Amino acid sequence: MTTDIRKVVTGASIGNAVEWFDFAIYGFLATFIAAQFFPAGNDTAALLNTFAIFAAAFFMRPLGGFFFGPLGDRIGRQRVLAVVILLMSAATLGIGLLPTYATIGLAAPLLLLILRCLQGFSAGGEYGGGAVYLAEFASDRRRGVTVTFMAWSGVVGFLLGSLTVTLLQALLPAEAMESYGWRIPFLIAGPLGLVGLYIRLRLGDTPQFAELDKADKTSASPLREAVTTSTRQILQVLGLFIVFNIGYYVVFAFLPTYFIRTLEFSKTASFVSITLACVVALVLILPLAMLSDRVGRRPLLIAGSLGFAVLGYPLFLLLNSGSLVAAIVAHCALAAIESIYIAAAVTAGVELFATRVRFSGFSVGYNLCVAIFGGTTPYVVTWLTAATGDPIAPAFYLIVAALVSLATVHTLRESAGRALAQVQ
């Protein structure tokens, strides 16, 4: 990888890492946030309100996609990426500086909601923009591994968030965590975002967009053009990312809580399991993305979706075997299957669109899928488990998602190794 590509990868990926760092710290600090931003007396209601505000960010993501996608197709990818990381880091830093309910009353949860919505809005331009930026800089033979740094950086951010919160809880007394310790990860995210902004401001725009702009061939209305000319591709992205998102949120967001509440293991056991699952993903994703550049996107997408469809139920049985070692093995196996799918999905989705509408089309399809199937997954699988009384129930949701995405994969043409302009 050349020095220029390294700078491009770093600049595009760091915003996604910050986003997932924030996702992890908000989830792990939910009980502290509930105590600080809602009135005392009903801990359950406060926690539910905290997660409701957390979920609100996901419903802002499509709005961000609708806004930043067309903007990126009109004024350029690099400028939009600079704006979204500034918004995201400012909002995250703002949460760390917010006065509590005890200080300003109802204004505290209202401001928390506004900042979370701003985070979701900016995230709507982050993932799609970063993936498009990397795709348009990458060589045809290494596009898979280059673009997949976006997904890899998300796991890095999540793992760093988890480690940061765990380390703080180990080092600080409970009183200190409740008083100021919970703010520290949010305050860390602010400077990280500024580093990302600095890197992005030093980057140029992609050769493909620069060529389009120089020829005065950028679309005057990219969103309208994407919806009217690339409806099939947007639907393909939506279908392609169903199991991507459900699998991701089951493995990295739902299972840590499942270990504690359903399997009745300790918080330490849950932390060890999610840490090992993240390490498995970090080890596998990039080599598998390299493989997708050699053998194609479709074989990995088929293998990943089939893996969930065939092994989802047996692995949830293993999770519920009563053995901690077996449960951790099952968790890591699910992370490995998700890694297979991740390694090809992002690149395959970006490759579906023409340069004029690539940012708009991919952002709309991806963010709609995240809002519908990503942020809702922990709630849906928790509800399924409670409603059926069956701890294996989440496996069925995962299996159905895998079959839908598998059907979508069969509508895709193979795009590995081909020039972006020749794929559509």
PDB file of N, CA and C in Angstrom, residues 231-273:
ATOM      1  N   THR A 231     -32.915   2.766  -8.885  1.00  0.00           N
ATOM      2  CA  THR A 231     -33.826   2.198  -7.882  1.00  0.00           C
ATOM      3  C   THR A 231     -33.470   0.753  -7.572  1.00  0.00           C
ATOM      4  N   ARG A 232     -33.184  -0.018  -8.599  1.00  0.00           N
ATOM      5  CA  ARG A 232     -32.829  -1.429  -8.415  1.00  0.00           C
ATOM      6  C   ARG A 232     -31.577  -1.554  -7.543  1.00  0.00           C
ATOM      7  N   GLN A 233     -30.578  -0.719  -7.824  1.00  0.00           N
ATOM      8  CA  GLN A 233     -29.328  -0.790  -7.063  1.00  0.00           C
ATOM      9  C   GLN A 233     -29.534  -0.391  -5.595  1.00  0.00           C
ATOM     10  N   ILE A 234     -30.369   0.619  -5.357  1.00  0.00           N
ATOM     11  CA  ILE A 234     -30.655   1.032  -3.972  1.00  0.00           C
ATOM     12  C   ILE A 234     -31.331  -0.107  -3.219  1.00  0.00           C
ATOM     13  N   LEU A 235     -32.272  -0.777  -3.868  1.00  0.00           N
ATOM     14  CA  LEU A 235     -32.951  -1.918  -3.241  1.00  0.00           C
ATOM     15  C   LEU A 235     -31.980  -3.077  -3.019  1.00  0.00           C
ATOM     16  N   GLN A 236     -31.042  -3.245  -3.952  1.00  0.00           N
ATOM     17  CA  GLN A 236     -30.043  -4.297  -3.778  1.00  0.00           C
ATOM     18  C   GLN A 236     -29.157  -4.011  -2.564  1.00  0.00           C
ATOM     19  N   VAL A 237     -28.765  -2.753  -2.377  1.00  0.00           N
ATOM     20  CA  VAL A 237     -27.966  -2.389  -1.207  1.00  0.00           C
ATOM     21  C   VAL A 237     -28.756  -2.661   0.066  1.00  0.00           C
ATOM     22  N   LEU A 238     -30.026  -2.276   0.072  1.00  0.00           N
ATOM     23  CA  LEU A 238     -30.869  -2.512   1.234  1.00  0.00           C
ATOM     24  C   LEU A 238     -30.927  -4.001   1.575  1.00  0.00           C
ATOM     25  N   GLY A 239     -31.177  -4.833   0.566  1.00  0.00           N
ATOM     26  CA  GLY A 239     -31.251  -6.280   0.789  1.00  0.00           C
ATOM     27  C   GLY A 239     -29.911  -6.879   1.169  1.00  0.00           C
ATOM     28  N   LEU A 240     -28.852  -6.387   0.542  1.00  0.00           N
ATOM     29  CA  LEU A 240     -27.507  -6.890   0.795  1.00  0.00           C
ATOM     30  C   LEU A 240     -27.081  -6.646   2.235  1.00  0.00           C
ATOM     31  N   PHE A 241     -27.496  -5.512   2.794  1.00  0.00           N
ATOM     32  CA  PHE A 241     -27.019  -5.125   4.121  1.00  0.00           C
ATOM     33  C   PHE A 241     -27.949  -5.550   5.254  1.00  0.00           C
ATOM     34  N   ILE A 242     -29.026  -6.273   4.952  1.00  0.00           N
ATOM     35  CA  ILE A 242     -29.907  -6.741   6.030  1.00  0.00           C
ATOM     36  C   ILE A 242     -29.162  -7.680   6.969  1.00  0.00           C
ATOM     37  N   VAL A 243     -28.550  -8.724   6.439  1.00  0.00           N
ATOM     38  CA  VAL A 243     -27.840  -9.649   7.328  1.00  0.00           C
ATOM     39  C   VAL A 243     -26.538  -9.023   7.823  1.00  0.00           C
ATOM     40  N   PHE A 244     -25.948  -8.143   7.036  1.00  0.00           N
ATOM     41  CA  PHE A 244     -24.768  -7.399   7.475  1.00  0.00           C
ATOM     42  C   PHE A 244     -25.074  -6.676   8.782  1.00  0.00           C
ATOM     43  N   ASN A 245     -26.170  -5.917   8.823  1.00  0.00           N
ATOM     44  CA  ASN A 245     -26.518  -5.131   9.998  1.00  0.00           C
ATOM     45  C   ASN A 245     -27.058  -5.973  11.143  1.00  0.00           C
ATOM     46  N   ILE A 246     -27.967  -6.889  10.843  1.00  0.00           N
ATOM     47  CA  ILE A 246     -28.522  -7.730  11.911  1.00  0.00           C
ATOM     48  C   ILE A 246     -27.418  -8.586  12.531  1.00  0.00           C
ATOM     49  N   GLY A 247     -26.570  -9.160  11.697  1.00  0.00           N
ATOM     50  CA  GLY A 247     -25.449  -9.947  12.208  1.00  0.00           C
ATOM     51  C   GLY A 247     -24.502  -9.106  13.045  1.00  0.00           C
ATOM     52  N   TYR A 248     -24.205  -7.911  12.571  1.00  0.00           N
ATOM     53  CA  TYR A 248     -23.274  -7.019  13.260  1.00  0.00           C
ATOM     54  C   TYR A 248     -23.800  -6.642  14.643  1.00  0.00           C
ATOM     55  N   TYR A 249     -25.069  -6.254  14.692  1.00  0.00           N
ATOM     56  CA  TYR A 249     -25.628  -5.793  15.965  1.00  0.00           C
ATOM     57  C   TYR A 249     -25.932  -6.947  16.914  1.00  0.00           C
ATOM     58  N   VAL A 250     -26.206  -8.138  16.388  1.00  0.00           N
ATOM     59  CA  VAL A 250     -26.338  -9.315  17.255  1.00  0.00           C
ATOM     60  C   VAL A 250     -24.994  -9.632  17.898  1.00  0.00           C
ATOM     61  N   VAL A 251     -23.945  -9.686  17.078  1.00  0.00           N
ATOM     62  CA  VAL A 251     -22.622 -10.087  17.576  1.00  0.00           C
ATOM     63  C   VAL A 251     -22.029  -9.051  18.518  1.00  0.00           C
ATOM     64  N   PHE A 252     -22.075  -7.769  18.124  1.00  0.00           N
ATOM     65  CA  PHE A 252     -21.324  -6.759  18.863  1.00  0.00           C
ATOM     66  C   PHE A 252     -22.162  -5.929  19.844  1.00  0.00           C
ATOM     67  N   ALA A 253     -23.475  -5.880  19.668  1.00  0.00           N
ATOM     68  CA  ALA A 253     -24.304  -5.069  20.572  1.00  0.00           C
ATOM     69  C   ALA A 253     -25.201  -5.910  21.477  1.00  0.00           C
ATOM     70  N   PHE A 254     -25.786  -6.975  20.934  1.00  0.00           N
ATOM     71  CA  PHE A 254     -26.759  -7.763  21.696  1.00  0.00           C
ATOM     72  C   PHE A 254     -26.106  -8.824  22.577  1.00  0.00           C
ATOM     73  N   LEU A 255     -25.138  -9.562  22.043  1.00  0.00           N
ATOM     74  CA  LEU A 255     -24.595 -10.706  22.783  1.00  0.00           C
ATOM     75  C   LEU A 255     -23.889 -10.340  24.095  1.00  0.00           C
ATOM     76  N   PRO A 256     -23.212  -9.196  24.207  1.00  0.00           N
ATOM     77  CA  PRO A 256     -22.642  -8.872  25.530  1.00  0.00           C
ATOM     78  C   PRO A 256     -23.700  -8.812  26.633  1.00  0.00           C
ATOM     79  N   THR A 257     -24.864  -8.230  26.329  1.00  0.00           N
ATOM     80  CA  THR A 257     -25.954  -8.187  27.304  1.00  0.00           C
ATOM     81  C   THR A 257     -26.591  -9.564  27.474  1.00  0.00           C
ATOM     82  N   TYR A 258     -26.719 -10.303  26.384  1.00  0.00           N
ATOM     83  CA  TYR A 258     -27.278 -11.659  26.396  1.00  0.00           C
ATOM     84  C   TYR A 258     -26.467 -12.564  27.319  1.00  0.00           C
ATOM     85  N   PHE A 259     -25.128 -12.406  27.297  1.00  0.00           N
ATOM     86  CA  PHE A 259     -24.256 -13.195  28.169  1.00  0.00           C
ATOM     87  C   PHE A 259     -24.618 -12.989  29.636  1.00  0.00           C
ATOM     88  N   ILE A 260     -24.956 -11.753  29.993  1.00  0.00           N
ATOM     89  CA  ILE A 260     -25.212 -11.429  31.394  1.00  0.00           C
ATOM     90  C   ILE A 260     -26.646 -11.759  31.801  1.00  0.00           C
ATOM     91  N   ARG A 261     -27.619 -11.301  30.992  1.00  0.00           N
ATOM     92  CA  ARG A 261     -29.022 -11.401  31.399  1.00  0.00           C
ATOM     93  C   ARG A 261     -29.639 -12.763  31.100  1.00  0.00           C
ATOM     94  N   THR A 262     -29.319 -13.335  29.957  1.00  0.00           N
ATOM     95  CA  THR A 262     -29.945 -14.613  29.577  1.00  0.00           C
ATOM     96  C   THR A 262     -29.090 -15.808  29.976  1.00  0.00           C
ATOM     97  N   LEU A 263     -27.791 -15.733  29.669  1.00  0.00           N
ATOM     98  CA  LEU A 263     -26.907 -16.856  29.986  1.00  0.00           C
ATOM     99  C   LEU A 263     -26.418 -16.815  31.427  1.00  0.00           C
ATOM    100  N   GLU A 264     -26.601 -15.651  32.084  1.00  0.00           N
ATOM    101  CA  GLU A 264     -26.260 -15.472  33.500  1.00  0.00           C
ATOM    102  C   GLU A 264     -24.776 -15.675  33.792  1.00  0.00           C
ATOM    103  N   PHE A 265     -23.941 -15.228  32.853  1.00  0.00           N
ATOM    104  CA  PHE A 265     -22.506 -15.178  33.103  1.00  0.00           C
ATOM    105  C   PHE A 265     -22.170 -13.809  33.707  1.00  0.00           C
ATOM    106  N   SER A 266     -20.967 -13.663  34.210  1.00  0.00           N
ATOM    107  CA  SER A 266     -20.558 -12.416  34.844  1.00  0.00           C
ATOM    108  C   SER A 266     -20.247 -11.337  33.796  1.00  0.00           C
ATOM    109  N   LYS A 267     -20.170 -10.099  34.266  1.00  0.00           N
ATOM    110  CA  LYS A 267     -19.779  -9.000  33.375  1.00  0.00           C
ATOM    111  C   LYS A 267     -18.368  -9.216  32.837  1.00  0.00           C
ATOM    112  N   THR A 268     -17.520  -9.786  33.654  1.00  0.00           N
ATOM    113  CA  THR A 268     -16.154 -10.073  33.207  1.00  0.00           C
ATOM    114  C   THR A 268     -16.158 -11.078  32.060  1.00  0.00           C
ATOM    115  N   ALA A 269     -16.983 -12.131  32.198  1.00  0.00           N
ATOM    116  CA  ALA A 269     -17.085 -13.131  31.140  1.00  0.00           C
ATOM    117  C   ALA A 269     -17.610 -12.499  29.850  1.00  0.00           C
ATOM    118  N   SER A 270     -18.598 -11.618  29.989  1.00  0.00           N
ATOM    119  CA  SER A 270     -19.147 -10.936  28.822  1.00  0.00           C
ATOM    120  C   SER A 270     -18.088 -10.079  28.144  1.00  0.00           C
ATOM    121  N   PHE A 271     -17.309  -9.359  28.954  1.00  0.00           N
ATOM    122  CA  PHE A 271     -16.252  -8.514  28.405  1.00  0.00           C
ATOM    123  C   PHE A 271     -15.201  -9.350  27.676  1.00  0.00           C
ATOM    124  N   VAL A 272     -14.792 -10.461  28.270  1.00  0.00           N
ATOM    125  CA  VAL A 272     -13.807 -11.341  27.627  1.00  0.00           C
ATOM    126  C   VAL A 272     -14.335 -11.846  26.295  1.00  0.00           C
ATOM    127  N   SER A 273     -15.604 -12.228  26.276  1.00  0.00           N
ATOM    128  CA  SER A 273     -16.188 -12.784  25.059  1.00  0.00           C
ATOM    129  C   SER A 273     -16.266 -11.741  23.938  1.00  0.00           C
TER     130      SER A 273
END
